[in-house]
Amino acid sequence: DAQVASATAATMILFTASSACISFVTFGDLVWDYAGLFFLLGFAATYVGQVAVSAFMQRRSRQSPIVFAIGAVVVLSAACVLLATIILACKKGWGFVMTSHGLCGKDD
């Protein structure tokens, strides 16, 4: 069921984002001005997206757009990580990419 997959993905994102936020707070790396701004931006974007998707789903009565949206986000995310890794490897070499580094590039 597409709604179950969507809810599961949203729950996993919630846990992942929460644990990352807790890590940043714990290590003292959270910039509070940005955190507040991006929290509000994320909340507003989520509300707008939820309203738009709900309206779209009521008009179309199909589950496939949710499945395609989740798949597109996963593929786009993987492509962005791959591209960022290749760019970093071209600049600093694969040895740099494959070694362990500190949080958020503080050791760069």
mmCIF file of N, CA and C in Angstrom:
data_model
loop_
_atom_site.group_PDB
_atom_site.id
_atom_site.type_symbol
_atom_site.label_atom_id
_atom_site.label_comp_id
_atom_site.label_asym_id
_atom_site.label_seq_id
_atom_site.Cartn_x
_atom_site.Cartn_y
_atom_site.Cartn_z
ATOM 1 N N ASP A 1 0.841 -1.181 0.000
ATOM 2 C CA ASP A 1 0.000 0.000 0.000
ATOM 3 C C ASP A 1 0.891 1.250 0.000
ATOM 4 N N ALA A 2 0.606 2.174 -0.861
ATOM 5 C CA ALA A 2 1.433 3.372 -1.014
ATOM 6 C C ALA A 2 1.383 4.279 0.210
ATOM 7 N N GLN A 3 0.234 4.353 0.852
ATOM 8 C CA GLN A 3 0.136 5.205 2.037
ATOM 9 C C GLN A 3 0.951 4.645 3.196
ATOM 10 N N VAL A 4 1.021 3.330 3.305
ATOM 11 C CA VAL A 4 1.848 2.707 4.339
ATOM 12 C C VAL A 4 3.318 2.988 4.059
ATOM 13 N N ALA A 5 3.722 2.854 2.804
ATOM 14 C CA ALA A 5 5.114 3.140 2.431
ATOM 15 C C ALA A 5 5.462 4.599 2.696
ATOM 16 N N SER A 6 4.554 5.482 2.382
ATOM 17 C CA SER A 6 4.773 6.906 2.618
ATOM 18 C C SER A 6 4.885 7.213 4.110
ATOM 19 N N ALA A 7 4.004 6.639 4.901
ATOM 20 C CA ALA A 7 4.037 6.861 6.347
ATOM 21 C C ALA A 7 5.309 6.279 6.959
ATOM 22 N N THR A 8 5.718 5.110 6.483
ATOM 23 C CA THR A 8 6.940 4.489 6.981
ATOM 24 C C THR A 8 8.153 5.341 6.643
ATOM 25 N N ALA A 9 8.220 5.840 5.415
ATOM 26 C CA ALA A 9 9.333 6.692 5.011
ATOM 27 C C ALA A 9 9.360 7.978 5.830
ATOM 28 N N ALA A 10 8.197 8.567 6.055
ATOM 29 C CA ALA A 10 8.130 9.801 6.842
ATOM 30 C C ALA A 10 8.567 9.566 8.281
ATOM 31 N N THR A 11 8.188 8.432 8.848
ATOM 32 C CA THR A 11 8.595 8.109 10.215
ATOM 33 C C THR A 11 10.098 7.896 10.304
ATOM 34 N N MET A 12 10.668 7.219 9.328
ATOM 35 C CA MET A 12 12.117 7.005 9.315
ATOM 36 C C MET A 12 12.865 8.320 9.160
ATOM 37 N N ILE A 13 12.347 9.208 8.336
ATOM 38 C CA ILE A 13 12.972 10.525 8.169
ATOM 39 C C ILE A 13 12.887 11.311 9.472
ATOM 40 N N LEU A 14 11.763 11.217 10.159
ATOM 41 C CA LEU A 14 11.617 11.895 11.446
ATOM 42 C C LEU A 14 12.670 11.410 12.439
ATOM 43 N N PHE A 15 12.842 10.086 12.556
ATOM 44 C CA PHE A 15 13.833 9.542 13.486
ATOM 45 C C PHE A 15 15.256 9.918 13.067
ATOM 46 N N THR A 16 15.541 9.863 11.778
ATOM 47 C CA THR A 16 16.880 10.196 11.293
ATOM 48 C C THR A 16 17.192 11.667 11.547
ATOM 49 N N ALA A 17 16.270 12.540 11.216
ATOM 50 C CA ALA A 17 16.487 13.975 11.419
ATOM 51 C C ALA A 17 16.587 14.308 12.901
ATOM 52 N N SER A 18 15.768 13.664 13.709
ATOM 53 C CA SER A 18 15.822 13.917 15.153
ATOM 54 C C SER A 18 17.149 13.478 15.747
ATOM 55 N N SER A 19 17.630 12.308 15.352
ATOM 56 C CA SER A 19 18.906 11.839 15.888
ATOM 57 C C SER A 19 20.057 12.709 15.409
ATOM 58 N N ALA A 20 20.012 13.179 14.175
ATOM 59 C CA ALA A 20 21.050 14.085 13.691
ATOM 60 C C ALA A 20 21.016 15.397 14.459
ATOM 61 N N CYS A 21 19.833 15.910 14.712
ATOM 62 C CA CYS A 21 19.695 17.163 15.467
ATOM 63 C C CYS A 21 20.216 16.995 16.887
ATOM 64 N N ILE A 22 19.897 15.876 17.519
ATOM 65 C CA ILE A 22 20.392 15.612 18.870
ATOM 66 C C ILE A 22 21.913 15.518 18.877
ATOM 67 N N SER A 23 22.485 14.891 17.851
ATOM 68 C CA SER A 23 23.946 14.802 17.754
ATOM 69 C C SER A 23 24.572 16.185 17.634
ATOM 70 N N PHE A 24 24.008 17.041 16.800
ATOM 71 C CA PHE A 24 24.549 18.384 16.636
ATOM 72 C C PHE A 24 24.460 19.174 17.940
ATOM 73 N N VAL A 25 23.345 19.045 18.659
ATOM 74 C CA VAL A 25 23.192 19.745 19.940
ATOM 75 C C VAL A 25 24.195 19.198 20.954
ATOM 76 N N THR A 26 24.330 17.879 20.995
ATOM 77 C CA THR A 26 25.238 17.241 21.944
ATOM 78 C C THR A 26 26.679 17.695 21.738
ATOM 79 N N PHE A 27 27.100 17.791 20.487
ATOM 80 C CA PHE A 27 28.479 18.176 20.191
ATOM 81 C C PHE A 27 28.666 19.688 20.105
ATOM 82 N N GLY A 28 27.601 20.449 20.317
ATOM 83 C CA GLY A 28 27.702 21.903 20.295
ATOM 84 C C GLY A 28 27.916 22.486 18.912
ATOM 85 N N ASP A 29 27.488 21.756 17.886
ATOM 86 C CA ASP A 29 27.698 22.196 16.510
ATOM 87 C C ASP A 29 26.460 22.794 15.856
ATOM 88 N N LEU A 30 25.382 22.948 16.605
ATOM 89 C CA LEU A 30 24.148 23.473 16.018
ATOM 90 C C LEU A 30 24.178 24.993 16.021
ATOM 91 N N VAL A 31 23.947 25.583 14.862
ATOM 92 C CA VAL A 31 23.832 27.036 14.750
ATOM 93 C C VAL A 31 22.355 27.359 14.964
ATOM 94 N N TRP A 32 22.037 27.920 16.115
ATOM 95 C CA TRP A 32 20.647 28.079 16.536
ATOM 96 C C TRP A 32 19.858 29.006 15.622
ATOM 97 N N ASP A 33 20.509 30.038 15.060
ATOM 98 C CA ASP A 33 19.790 30.932 14.142
ATOM 99 C C ASP A 33 19.304 30.168 12.910
ATOM 100 N N TYR A 34 20.203 29.362 12.347
ATOM 101 C CA TYR A 34 19.827 28.566 11.178
ATOM 102 C C TYR A 34 18.810 27.495 11.557
ATOM 103 N N ALA A 35 18.970 26.907 12.727
ATOM 104 C CA ALA A 35 18.060 25.844 13.150
ATOM 105 C C ALA A 35 16.626 26.357 13.216
ATOM 106 N N GLY A 36 16.445 27.514 13.820
ATOM 107 C CA GLY A 36 15.095 28.079 13.909
ATOM 108 C C GLY A 36 14.524 28.416 12.548
ATOM 109 N N LEU A 37 15.343 29.036 11.710
ATOM 110 C CA LEU A 37 14.902 29.409 10.371
ATOM 111 C C LEU A 37 14.503 28.181 9.554
ATOM 112 N N PHE A 38 15.364 27.172 9.550
ATOM 113 C CA PHE A 38 15.081 26.000 8.739
ATOM 114 C C PHE A 38 13.986 25.117 9.334
ATOM 115 N N PHE A 39 13.791 25.181 10.644
ATOM 116 C CA PHE A 39 12.650 24.486 11.239
ATOM 117 C C PHE A 39 11.353 25.086 10.709
ATOM 118 N N LEU A 40 11.267 26.398 10.733
ATOM 119 C CA LEU A 40 10.055 27.062 10.231
ATOM 120 C C LEU A 40 9.864 26.819 8.736
ATOM 121 N N LEU A 41 10.955 26.886 7.978
ATOM 122 C CA LEU A 41 10.882 26.630 6.541
ATOM 123 C C LEU A 41 10.415 25.194 6.275
ATOM 124 N N GLY A 42 10.980 24.233 7.002
ATOM 125 C CA GLY A 42 10.582 22.836 6.832
ATOM 126 C C GLY A 42 9.130 22.600 7.215
ATOM 127 N N PHE A 43 8.699 23.236 8.307
ATOM 128 C CA PHE A 43 7.312 23.095 8.740
ATOM 129 C C PHE A 43 6.357 23.648 7.680
ATOM 130 N N ALA A 44 6.663 24.837 7.153
ATOM 131 C CA ALA A 44 5.807 25.457 6.132
ATOM 132 C C ALA A 44 5.792 24.634 4.843
ATOM 133 N N ALA A 45 6.962 24.158 4.422
ATOM 134 C CA ALA A 45 7.032 23.361 3.191
ATOM 135 C C ALA A 45 6.277 22.042 3.352
ATOM 136 N N THR A 46 6.360 21.439 4.528
ATOM 137 C CA THR A 46 5.628 20.200 4.787
ATOM 138 C C THR A 46 4.124 20.435 4.732
ATOM 139 N N TYR A 47 3.668 21.531 5.319
ATOM 140 C CA TYR A 47 2.240 21.848 5.301
ATOM 141 C C TYR A 47 1.744 22.061 3.867
ATOM 142 N N VAL A 48 2.474 22.863 3.102
ATOM 143 C CA VAL A 48 2.080 23.140 1.717
ATOM 144 C C VAL A 48 2.090 21.846 0.899
ATOM 145 N N GLY A 49 3.130 21.045 1.073
ATOM 146 C CA GLY A 49 3.211 19.778 0.345
ATOM 147 C C GLY A 49 2.092 18.829 0.706
ATOM 148 N N GLN A 50 1.762 18.756 1.983
ATOM 149 C CA GLN A 50 0.689 17.864 2.422
ATOM 150 C C GLN A 50 -0.654 18.298 1.840
ATOM 151 N N VAL A 51 -0.922 19.588 1.858
ATOM 152 C CA VAL A 51 -2.179 20.095 1.296
ATOM 153 C C VAL A 51 -2.245 19.817 -0.209
ATOM 154 N N ALA A 52 -1.128 20.062 -0.903
ATOM 155 C CA ALA A 52 -1.105 19.852 -2.354
ATOM 156 C C ALA A 52 -1.272 18.377 -2.706
ATOM 157 N N VAL A 53 -0.568 17.503 -2.012
ATOM 158 C CA VAL A 53 -0.661 16.070 -2.304
ATOM 159 C C VAL A 53 -2.052 15.543 -1.948
ATOM 160 N N SER A 54 -2.609 15.993 -0.847
ATOM 161 C CA SER A 54 -3.962 15.553 -0.477
ATOM 162 C C SER A 54 -4.985 15.971 -1.532
ATOM 163 N N ALA A 55 -4.889 17.197 -2.012
ATOM 164 C CA ALA A 55 -5.809 17.667 -3.057
ATOM 165 C C ALA A 55 -5.617 16.865 -4.347
ATOM 166 N N PHE A 56 -4.370 16.607 -4.701
ATOM 167 C CA PHE A 56 -4.076 15.836 -5.910
ATOM 168 C C PHE A 56 -4.631 14.414 -5.790
ATOM 169 N N MET A 57 -4.429 13.801 -4.625
ATOM 170 C CA MET A 57 -4.885 12.430 -4.425
ATOM 171 C C MET A 57 -6.417 12.328 -4.447
ATOM 172 N N GLN A 58 -7.106 13.339 -3.942
ATOM 173 C CA GLN A 58 -8.571 13.314 -3.967
ATOM 174 C C GLN A 58 -9.090 13.436 -5.391
ATOM 175 N N ARG A 59 -8.404 14.233 -6.218
ATOM 176 C CA ARG A 59 -8.842 14.396 -7.606
ATOM 177 C C ARG A 59 -8.558 13.155 -8.438
ATOM 178 N N ARG A 60 -7.409 12.526 -8.220
ATOM 179 C CA ARG A 60 -6.978 11.407 -9.069
ATOM 180 C C ARG A 60 -7.390 10.035 -8.565
ATOM 181 N N SER A 61 -7.566 9.883 -7.265
ATOM 182 C CA SER A 61 -7.919 8.593 -6.651
ATOM 183 C C SER A 61 -6.941 7.484 -7.028
ATOM 184 N N ARG A 62 -5.639 7.838 -7.059
ATOM 185 C CA ARG A 62 -4.600 6.856 -7.392
ATOM 186 C C ARG A 62 -3.487 6.944 -6.366
ATOM 187 N N GLN A 63 -2.866 5.805 -6.092
ATOM 188 C CA GLN A 63 -1.759 5.740 -5.138
ATOM 189 C C GLN A 63 -0.398 5.865 -5.816
ATOM 190 N N SER A 64 -0.346 5.665 -7.127
ATOM 191 C CA SER A 64 0.939 5.620 -7.826
ATOM 192 C C SER A 64 1.765 6.907 -7.707
ATOM 193 N N PRO A 65 1.180 8.105 -7.633
ATOM 194 C CA PRO A 65 2.034 9.288 -7.485
ATOM 195 C C PRO A 65 2.882 9.278 -6.213
ATOM 196 N N ILE A 66 2.366 8.700 -5.129
ATOM 197 C CA ILE A 66 3.136 8.615 -3.893
ATOM 198 C C ILE A 66 4.339 7.701 -4.101
ATOM 199 N N VAL A 67 4.123 6.565 -4.734
ATOM 200 C CA VAL A 67 5.201 5.613 -4.980
ATOM 201 C C VAL A 67 6.254 6.248 -5.884
ATOM 202 N N PHE A 68 5.838 6.901 -6.937
ATOM 203 C CA PHE A 68 6.788 7.549 -7.841
ATOM 204 C C PHE A 68 7.550 8.682 -7.146
ATOM 205 N N ALA A 69 6.869 9.429 -6.297
ATOM 206 C CA ALA A 69 7.537 10.524 -5.578
ATOM 207 C C ALA A 69 8.603 9.991 -4.632
ATOM 208 N N ILE A 70 8.295 8.930 -3.886
ATOM 209 C CA ILE A 70 9.281 8.336 -2.980
ATOM 210 C C ILE A 70 10.459 7.800 -3.777
ATOM 211 N N GLY A 71 10.180 7.108 -4.853
ATOM 212 C CA GLY A 71 11.250 6.576 -5.704
ATOM 213 C C GLY A 71 12.110 7.678 -6.302
ATOM 214 N N ALA A 72 11.477 8.755 -6.746
ATOM 215 C CA ALA A 72 12.229 9.868 -7.332
ATOM 216 C C ALA A 72 13.139 10.533 -6.307
ATOM 217 N N VAL A 73 12.654 10.695 -5.086
ATOM 218 C CA VAL A 73 13.480 11.297 -4.029
ATOM 219 C C VAL A 73 14.676 10.416 -3.711
ATOM 220 N N VAL A 74 14.463 9.114 -3.628
ATOM 221 C CA VAL A 74 15.560 8.190 -3.332
ATOM 222 C C VAL A 74 16.600 8.220 -4.454
ATOM 223 N N VAL A 75 16.164 8.166 -5.699
ATOM 224 C CA VAL A 75 17.091 8.187 -6.830
ATOM 225 C C VAL A 75 17.829 9.520 -6.904
ATOM 226 N N LEU A 76 17.123 10.624 -6.725
ATOM 227 C CA LEU A 76 17.761 11.943 -6.763
ATOM 228 C C LEU A 76 18.781 12.097 -5.634
ATOM 229 N N SER A 77 18.441 11.615 -4.448
ATOM 230 C CA SER A 77 19.370 11.687 -3.314
ATOM 231 C C SER A 77 20.629 10.874 -3.592
ATOM 232 N N ALA A 78 20.456 9.673 -4.108
ATOM 233 C CA ALA A 78 21.615 8.828 -4.423
ATOM 234 C C ALA A 78 22.484 9.468 -5.498
ATOM 235 N N ALA A 79 21.861 10.078 -6.500
ATOM 236 C CA ALA A 79 22.619 10.740 -7.560
ATOM 237 C C ALA A 79 23.393 11.942 -7.017
ATOM 238 N N CYS A 80 22.794 12.696 -6.118
ATOM 239 C CA CYS A 80 23.477 13.855 -5.526
ATOM 240 C C CYS A 80 24.670 13.428 -4.670
ATOM 241 N N VAL A 81 24.505 12.351 -3.893
ATOM 242 C CA VAL A 81 25.614 11.845 -3.079
ATOM 243 C C VAL A 81 26.739 11.347 -3.987
ATOM 244 N N LEU A 82 26.391 10.633 -5.034
ATOM 245 C CA LEU A 82 27.392 10.147 -5.980
ATOM 246 C C LEU A 82 28.139 11.309 -6.632
ATOM 247 N N LEU A 83 27.407 12.313 -7.077
ATOM 248 C CA LEU A 83 28.027 13.473 -7.710
ATOM 249 C C LEU A 83 28.946 14.214 -6.738
ATOM 250 N N ALA A 84 28.489 14.433 -5.514
ATOM 251 C CA ALA A 84 29.313 15.112 -4.516
ATOM 252 C C ALA A 84 30.579 14.318 -4.211
ATOM 253 N N THR A 85 30.458 13.000 -4.145
ATOM 254 C CA THR A 85 31.615 12.150 -3.887
ATOM 255 C C THR A 85 32.616 12.215 -5.028
ATOM 256 N N ILE A 86 32.137 12.173 -6.254
ATOM 257 C CA ILE A 86 33.026 12.248 -7.422
ATOM 258 C C ILE A 86 33.725 13.600 -7.476
ATOM 259 N N ILE A 87 32.997 14.679 -7.214
ATOM 260 C CA ILE A 87 33.612 16.018 -7.225
ATOM 261 C C ILE A 87 34.678 16.121 -6.145
ATOM 262 N N LEU A 88 34.393 15.632 -4.951
ATOM 263 C CA LEU A 88 35.366 15.662 -3.861
ATOM 264 C C LEU A 88 36.584 14.809 -4.201
ATOM 265 N N ALA A 89 36.359 13.654 -4.800
ATOM 266 C CA ALA A 89 37.473 12.780 -5.171
ATOM 267 C C ALA A 89 38.344 13.418 -6.247
ATOM 268 N N CYS A 90 37.728 14.140 -7.172
ATOM 269 C CA CYS A 90 38.505 14.829 -8.204
ATOM 270 C C CYS A 90 39.345 15.956 -7.608
ATOM 271 N N LYS A 91 38.832 16.617 -6.580
ATOM 272 C CA LYS A 91 39.562 17.724 -5.959
ATOM 273 C C LYS A 91 40.646 17.244 -5.006
ATOM 274 N N LYS A 92 40.326 16.215 -4.182
ATOM 275 C CA LYS A 92 41.244 15.827 -3.110
ATOM 276 C C LYS A 92 41.776 14.412 -3.228
ATOM 277 N N GLY A 93 41.275 13.634 -4.160
ATOM 278 C CA GLY A 93 41.738 12.264 -4.349
ATOM 279 C C GLY A 93 40.896 11.260 -3.590
ATOM 280 N N TRP A 94 40.912 10.015 -4.086
ATOM 281 C CA TRP A 94 40.101 8.965 -3.490
ATOM 282 C C TRP A 94 40.589 8.585 -2.098
ATOM 283 N N GLY A 95 41.880 8.750 -1.842
ATOM 284 C CA GLY A 95 42.398 8.456 -0.506
ATOM 285 C C GLY A 95 41.748 9.330 0.547
ATOM 286 N N PHE A 96 41.552 10.602 0.225
ATOM 287 C CA PHE A 96 40.888 11.524 1.143
ATOM 288 C C PHE A 96 39.434 11.127 1.355
ATOM 289 N N VAL A 97 38.775 10.741 0.280
ATOM 290 C CA VAL A 97 37.355 10.381 0.359
ATOM 291 C C VAL A 97 37.154 9.138 1.221
ATOM 292 N N MET A 98 38.071 8.194 1.137
ATOM 293 C CA MET A 98 37.897 6.908 1.805
ATOM 294 C C MET A 98 38.378 6.892 3.255
ATOM 295 N N THR A 99 38.957 7.992 3.754
ATOM 296 C CA THR A 99 39.405 8.023 5.143
ATOM 297 C C THR A 99 38.342 8.655 6.032
ATOM 298 N N SER A 100 38.424 8.359 7.321
ATOM 299 C CA SER A 100 37.472 8.885 8.293
ATOM 300 C C SER A 100 37.788 10.347 8.593
ATOM 301 N N HIS A 101 36.749 11.163 8.739
ATOM 302 C CA HIS A 101 36.901 12.592 9.003
ATOM 303 C C HIS A 101 36.005 13.001 10.162
ATOM 304 N N GLY A 102 36.235 14.198 10.686
ATOM 305 C CA GLY A 102 35.428 14.725 11.764
ATOM 306 C C GLY A 102 34.053 15.146 11.279
ATOM 307 N N LEU A 103 33.260 15.615 12.213
ATOM 308 C CA LEU A 103 31.906 16.019 11.948
ATOM 309 C C LEU A 103 31.855 17.268 11.069
ATOM 310 N N CYS A 104 31.095 17.240 9.999
ATOM 311 C CA CYS A 104 30.842 18.389 9.120
ATOM 312 C C CYS A 104 32.107 19.019 8.561
ATOM 313 N N GLY A 105 33.102 18.232 8.271
ATOM 314 C CA GLY A 105 34.286 18.753 7.594
ATOM 315 C C GLY A 105 35.158 19.652 8.422
ATOM 316 N N LYS A 106 35.095 19.576 9.741
ATOM 317 C CA LYS A 106 35.939 20.437 10.587
ATOM 318 C C LYS A 106 37.417 20.114 10.378
ATOM 319 N N ASP A 107 37.725 18.881 9.946
ATOM 320 C CA ASP A 107 39.114 18.470 9.750
ATOM 321 C C ASP A 107 39.624 18.802 8.346
ATOM 322 N N ASP A 108 38.760 19.273 7.467
ATOM 323 C CA ASP A 108 39.162 19.523 6.065
ATOM 324 C C ASP A 108 40.134 20.665 5.962
#
